[in-house]
Tab-separated table of C-alpha atoms in Angstrom:
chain	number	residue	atom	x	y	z
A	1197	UNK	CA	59.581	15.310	-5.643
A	1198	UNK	CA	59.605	18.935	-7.050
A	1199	UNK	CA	57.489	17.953	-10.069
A	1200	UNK	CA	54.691	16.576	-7.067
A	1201	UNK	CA	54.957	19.615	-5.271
A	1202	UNK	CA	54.622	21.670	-8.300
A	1203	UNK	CA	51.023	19.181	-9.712
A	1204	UNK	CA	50.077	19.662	-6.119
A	1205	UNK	CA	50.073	23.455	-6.371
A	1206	UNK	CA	48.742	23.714	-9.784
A	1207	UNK	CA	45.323	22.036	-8.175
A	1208	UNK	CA	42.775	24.417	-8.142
A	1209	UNK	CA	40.111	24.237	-5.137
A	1210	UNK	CA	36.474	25.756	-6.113
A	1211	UNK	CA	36.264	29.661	-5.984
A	1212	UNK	CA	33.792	31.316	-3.756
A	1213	UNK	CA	31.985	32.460	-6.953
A	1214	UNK	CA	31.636	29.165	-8.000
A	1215	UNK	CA	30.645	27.942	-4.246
A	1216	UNK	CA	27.543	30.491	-3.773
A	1217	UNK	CA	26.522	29.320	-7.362
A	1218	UNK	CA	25.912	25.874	-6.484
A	1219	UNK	CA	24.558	27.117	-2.914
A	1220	UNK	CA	21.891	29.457	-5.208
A	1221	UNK	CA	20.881	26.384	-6.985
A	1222	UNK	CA	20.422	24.252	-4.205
A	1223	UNK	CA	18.167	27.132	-2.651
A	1224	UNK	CA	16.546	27.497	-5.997
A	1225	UNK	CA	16.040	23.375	-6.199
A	1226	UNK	CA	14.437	23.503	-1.908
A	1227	UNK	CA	12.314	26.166	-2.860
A	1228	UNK	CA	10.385	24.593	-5.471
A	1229	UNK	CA	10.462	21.175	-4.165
A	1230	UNK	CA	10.181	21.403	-0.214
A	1231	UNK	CA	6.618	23.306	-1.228
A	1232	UNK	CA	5.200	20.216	-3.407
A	1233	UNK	CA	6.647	17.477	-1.153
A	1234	UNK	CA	4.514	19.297	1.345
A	1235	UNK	CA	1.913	19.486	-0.480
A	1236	UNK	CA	1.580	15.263	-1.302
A	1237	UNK	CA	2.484	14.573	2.066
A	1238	UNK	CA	-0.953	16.787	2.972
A	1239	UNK	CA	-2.376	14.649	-0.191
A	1240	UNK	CA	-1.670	11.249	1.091
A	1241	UNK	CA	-2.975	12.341	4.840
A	1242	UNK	CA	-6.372	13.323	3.129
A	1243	UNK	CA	-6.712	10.102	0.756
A	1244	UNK	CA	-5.915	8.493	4.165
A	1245	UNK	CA	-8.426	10.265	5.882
A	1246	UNK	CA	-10.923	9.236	3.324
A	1247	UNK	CA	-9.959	5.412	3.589
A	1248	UNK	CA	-10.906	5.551	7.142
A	1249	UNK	CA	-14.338	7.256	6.970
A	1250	UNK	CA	-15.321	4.980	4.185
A	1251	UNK	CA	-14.157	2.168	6.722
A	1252	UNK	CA	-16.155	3.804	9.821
A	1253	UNK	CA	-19.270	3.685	7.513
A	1254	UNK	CA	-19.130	-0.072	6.896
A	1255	UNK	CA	-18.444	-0.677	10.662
A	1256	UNK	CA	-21.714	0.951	11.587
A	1257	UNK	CA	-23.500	-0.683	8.844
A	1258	UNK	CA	-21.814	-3.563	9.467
A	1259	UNK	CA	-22.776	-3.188	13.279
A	1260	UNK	CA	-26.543	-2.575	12.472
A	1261	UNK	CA	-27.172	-5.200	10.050
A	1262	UNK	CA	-25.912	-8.062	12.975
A	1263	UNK	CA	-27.888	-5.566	15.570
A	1264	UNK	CA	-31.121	-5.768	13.726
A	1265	UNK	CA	-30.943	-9.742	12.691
A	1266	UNK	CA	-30.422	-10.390	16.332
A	1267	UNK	CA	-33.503	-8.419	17.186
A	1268	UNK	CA	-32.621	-5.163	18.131
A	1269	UNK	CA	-34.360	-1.841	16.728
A	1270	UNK	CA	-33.632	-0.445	13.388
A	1271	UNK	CA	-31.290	2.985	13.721
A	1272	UNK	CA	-33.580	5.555	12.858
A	1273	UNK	CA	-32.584	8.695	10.568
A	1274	UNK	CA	-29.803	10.159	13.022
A	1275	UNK	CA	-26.115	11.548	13.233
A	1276	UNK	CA	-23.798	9.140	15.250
A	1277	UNK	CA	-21.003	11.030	16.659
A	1278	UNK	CA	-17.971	8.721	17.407
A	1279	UNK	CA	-14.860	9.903	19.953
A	1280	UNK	CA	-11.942	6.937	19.985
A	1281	UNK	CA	-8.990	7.946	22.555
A	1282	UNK	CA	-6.444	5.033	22.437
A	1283	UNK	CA	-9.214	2.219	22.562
A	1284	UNK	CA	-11.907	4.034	25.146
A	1285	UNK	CA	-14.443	4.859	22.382
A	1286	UNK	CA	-17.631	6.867	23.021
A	1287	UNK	CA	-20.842	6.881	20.401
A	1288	UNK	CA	-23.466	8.996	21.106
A	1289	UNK	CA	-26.596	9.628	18.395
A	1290	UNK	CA	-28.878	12.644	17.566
A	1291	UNK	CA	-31.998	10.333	19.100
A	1292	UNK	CA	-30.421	9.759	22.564
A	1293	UNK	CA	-28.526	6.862	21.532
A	1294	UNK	CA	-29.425	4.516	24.165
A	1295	UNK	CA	-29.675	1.748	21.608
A	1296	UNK	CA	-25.562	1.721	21.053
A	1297	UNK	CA	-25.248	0.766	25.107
A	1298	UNK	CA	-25.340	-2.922	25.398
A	1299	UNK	CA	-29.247	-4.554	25.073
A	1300	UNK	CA	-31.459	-1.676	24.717
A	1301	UNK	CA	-34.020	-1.718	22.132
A	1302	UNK	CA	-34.145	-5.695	22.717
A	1303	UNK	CA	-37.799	-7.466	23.772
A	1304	UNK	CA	-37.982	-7.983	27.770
A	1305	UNK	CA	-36.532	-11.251	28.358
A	1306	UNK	CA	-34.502	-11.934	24.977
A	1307	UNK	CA	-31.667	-14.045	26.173
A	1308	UNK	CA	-28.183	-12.697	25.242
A	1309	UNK	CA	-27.428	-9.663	23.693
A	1310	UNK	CA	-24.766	-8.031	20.896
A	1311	UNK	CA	-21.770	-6.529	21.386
A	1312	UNK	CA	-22.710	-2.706	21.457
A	1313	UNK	CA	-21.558	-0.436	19.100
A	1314	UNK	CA	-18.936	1.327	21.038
A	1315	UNK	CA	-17.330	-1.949	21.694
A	1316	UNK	CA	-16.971	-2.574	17.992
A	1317	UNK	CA	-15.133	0.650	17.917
A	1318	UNK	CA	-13.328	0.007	20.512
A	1319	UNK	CA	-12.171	-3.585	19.148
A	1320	UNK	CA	-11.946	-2.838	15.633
A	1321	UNK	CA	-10.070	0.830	16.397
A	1322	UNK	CA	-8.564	-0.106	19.637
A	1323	UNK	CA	-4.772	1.678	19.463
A	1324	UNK	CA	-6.712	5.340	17.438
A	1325	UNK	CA	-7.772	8.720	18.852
A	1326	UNK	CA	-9.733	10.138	16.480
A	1327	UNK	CA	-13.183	12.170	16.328
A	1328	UNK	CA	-16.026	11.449	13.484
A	1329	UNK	CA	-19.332	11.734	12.164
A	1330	UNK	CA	-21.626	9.029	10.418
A	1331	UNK	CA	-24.910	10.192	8.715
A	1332	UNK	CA	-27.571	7.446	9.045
A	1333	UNK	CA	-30.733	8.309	6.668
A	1334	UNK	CA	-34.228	7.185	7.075
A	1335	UNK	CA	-33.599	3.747	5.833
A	1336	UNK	CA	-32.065	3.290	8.852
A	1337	UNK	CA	-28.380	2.577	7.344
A	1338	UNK	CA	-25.014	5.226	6.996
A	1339	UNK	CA	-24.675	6.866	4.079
A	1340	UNK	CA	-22.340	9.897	5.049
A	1341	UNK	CA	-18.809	9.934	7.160
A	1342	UNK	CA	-16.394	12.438	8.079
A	1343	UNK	CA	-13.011	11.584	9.772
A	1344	UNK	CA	-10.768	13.958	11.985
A	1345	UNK	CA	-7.451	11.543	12.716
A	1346	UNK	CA	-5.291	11.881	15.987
A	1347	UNK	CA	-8.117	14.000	18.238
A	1348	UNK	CA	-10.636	13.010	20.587
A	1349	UNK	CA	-11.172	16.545	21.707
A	1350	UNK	CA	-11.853	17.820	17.823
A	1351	UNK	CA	-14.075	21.495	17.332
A	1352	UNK	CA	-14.045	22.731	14.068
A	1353	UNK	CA	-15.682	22.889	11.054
A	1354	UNK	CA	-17.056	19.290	9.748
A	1355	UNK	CA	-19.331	18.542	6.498
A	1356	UNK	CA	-22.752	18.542	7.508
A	1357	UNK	CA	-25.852	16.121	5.936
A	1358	UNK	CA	-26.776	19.293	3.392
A	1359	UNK	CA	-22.959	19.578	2.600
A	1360	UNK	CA	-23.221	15.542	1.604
A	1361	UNK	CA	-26.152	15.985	-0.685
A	1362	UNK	CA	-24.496	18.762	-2.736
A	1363	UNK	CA	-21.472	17.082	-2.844
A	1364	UNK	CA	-19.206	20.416	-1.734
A	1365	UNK	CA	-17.894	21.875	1.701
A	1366	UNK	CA	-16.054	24.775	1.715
A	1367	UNK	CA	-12.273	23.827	2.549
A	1368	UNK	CA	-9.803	26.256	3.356
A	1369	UNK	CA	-8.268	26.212	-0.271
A	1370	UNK	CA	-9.516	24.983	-3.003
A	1371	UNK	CA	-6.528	23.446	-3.979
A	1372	UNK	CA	-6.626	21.528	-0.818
A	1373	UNK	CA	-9.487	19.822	-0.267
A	1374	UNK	CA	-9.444	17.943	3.010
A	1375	UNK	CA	-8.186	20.383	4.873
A	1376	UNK	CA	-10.921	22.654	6.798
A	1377	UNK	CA	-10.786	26.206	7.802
A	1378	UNK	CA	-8.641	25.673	10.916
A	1379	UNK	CA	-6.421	23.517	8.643
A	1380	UNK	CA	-7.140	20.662	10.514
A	1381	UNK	CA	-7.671	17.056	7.932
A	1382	UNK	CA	-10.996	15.834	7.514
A	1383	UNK	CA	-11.632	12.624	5.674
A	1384	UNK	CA	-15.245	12.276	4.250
A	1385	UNK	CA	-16.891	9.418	2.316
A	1386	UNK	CA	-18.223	10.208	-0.051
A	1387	UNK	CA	-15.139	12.320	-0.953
A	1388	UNK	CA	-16.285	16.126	-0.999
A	1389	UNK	CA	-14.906	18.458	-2.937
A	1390	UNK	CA	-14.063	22.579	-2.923
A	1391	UNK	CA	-17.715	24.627	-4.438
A	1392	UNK	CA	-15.477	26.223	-6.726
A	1393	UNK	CA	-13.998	22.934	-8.219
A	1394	UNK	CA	-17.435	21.572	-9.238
């Protein structure tokens, strides 16, 4: 029993010295990683981002390809801006956009229209609130999309058409691109990139 009590006391616990050591490298060990976990969460947001404006792109050309084979009028050269809040979507062009509201731009008397285009938004998007931008040129198809996930009420600053033909925007950091000046994510298709990366 005395030799047990004797082991028992010649057990060593760890030292403060030892404990704020291993508490320094911890801190040391956050400090460099919490930063780049950060940093490919904001990554993986962005490349997410850019999925979905590619996708918005094909669902108005998708949109005006059955449009015009059913008979309704080409989209002219226009910006189509699109506002989804949990499955109530709005789409409203540069031109008006009277032609995304059910049967305009059909012949008098054409029997039976196509779903409009903020219907196929709200179908194909129904559960998302997000804000974005489509670029249709003068063939009358999108070639440009920007994407601003998770608000319907969205004002900041977007890529505009000039902005698509250089191929730059100027994001907050150029180590960040994706992120505007309010540091708000904006997903664009084609992907843009910072001036001073090009």
């Amino acid at each position: 029993m005395v030799k047990k009590l004797q082991a028992l006391r010649a057990k060593k616990g760890f030292t403060l010295v030892e404990l704020i050591v291993v508490i320094a490298i911890i801190g040391v060990l956050a400090a460099i990683l919490i930063p780049t976990l950060a940093s490919q969460i904001t990554k993986s947001k962005v490349t997410s981002a850019d999925s979905t404006a590619k996708e918005l792109l094909q669902t108005v050309n998708s949109w005006a390809a059955d449009w015009v084979s059913a008979g309704g009028a080409e989209l002219e050269s226009q910006d189509i801006l699109i506002k989804m809040d949990k499955g109530s979507a709005s789409v409203s062009g540069s031109d008006g956009g009277s032609r995304f509201d059910g049967c305009a731009g059909f012949t008098a008397g054409r029997p039976g229209c196509p779903e409009s285009l903020e219907d196929r938004f709200a179908s194909d998007y129904s559960a998302r609130t997000f804000t974005a931008m489509v670029f249709v040129d003068n063939s009358g198809y999108a070639v440009f999309s920007w994407f601003v996930p998770d608000n319907a009420n969205f004002s900041g600053s977007t890529p505009d058409f000039d902005n698509f033909k250089s191929t730059t925007f100027s994001w907050k950091d150029k180590k960040k691109e994706g992120v505007n000046a309010q540091g708000i994510i904006v997903g664009t298709y084609p992907k843009l990139s910072h001036p001073d990366n090009t």
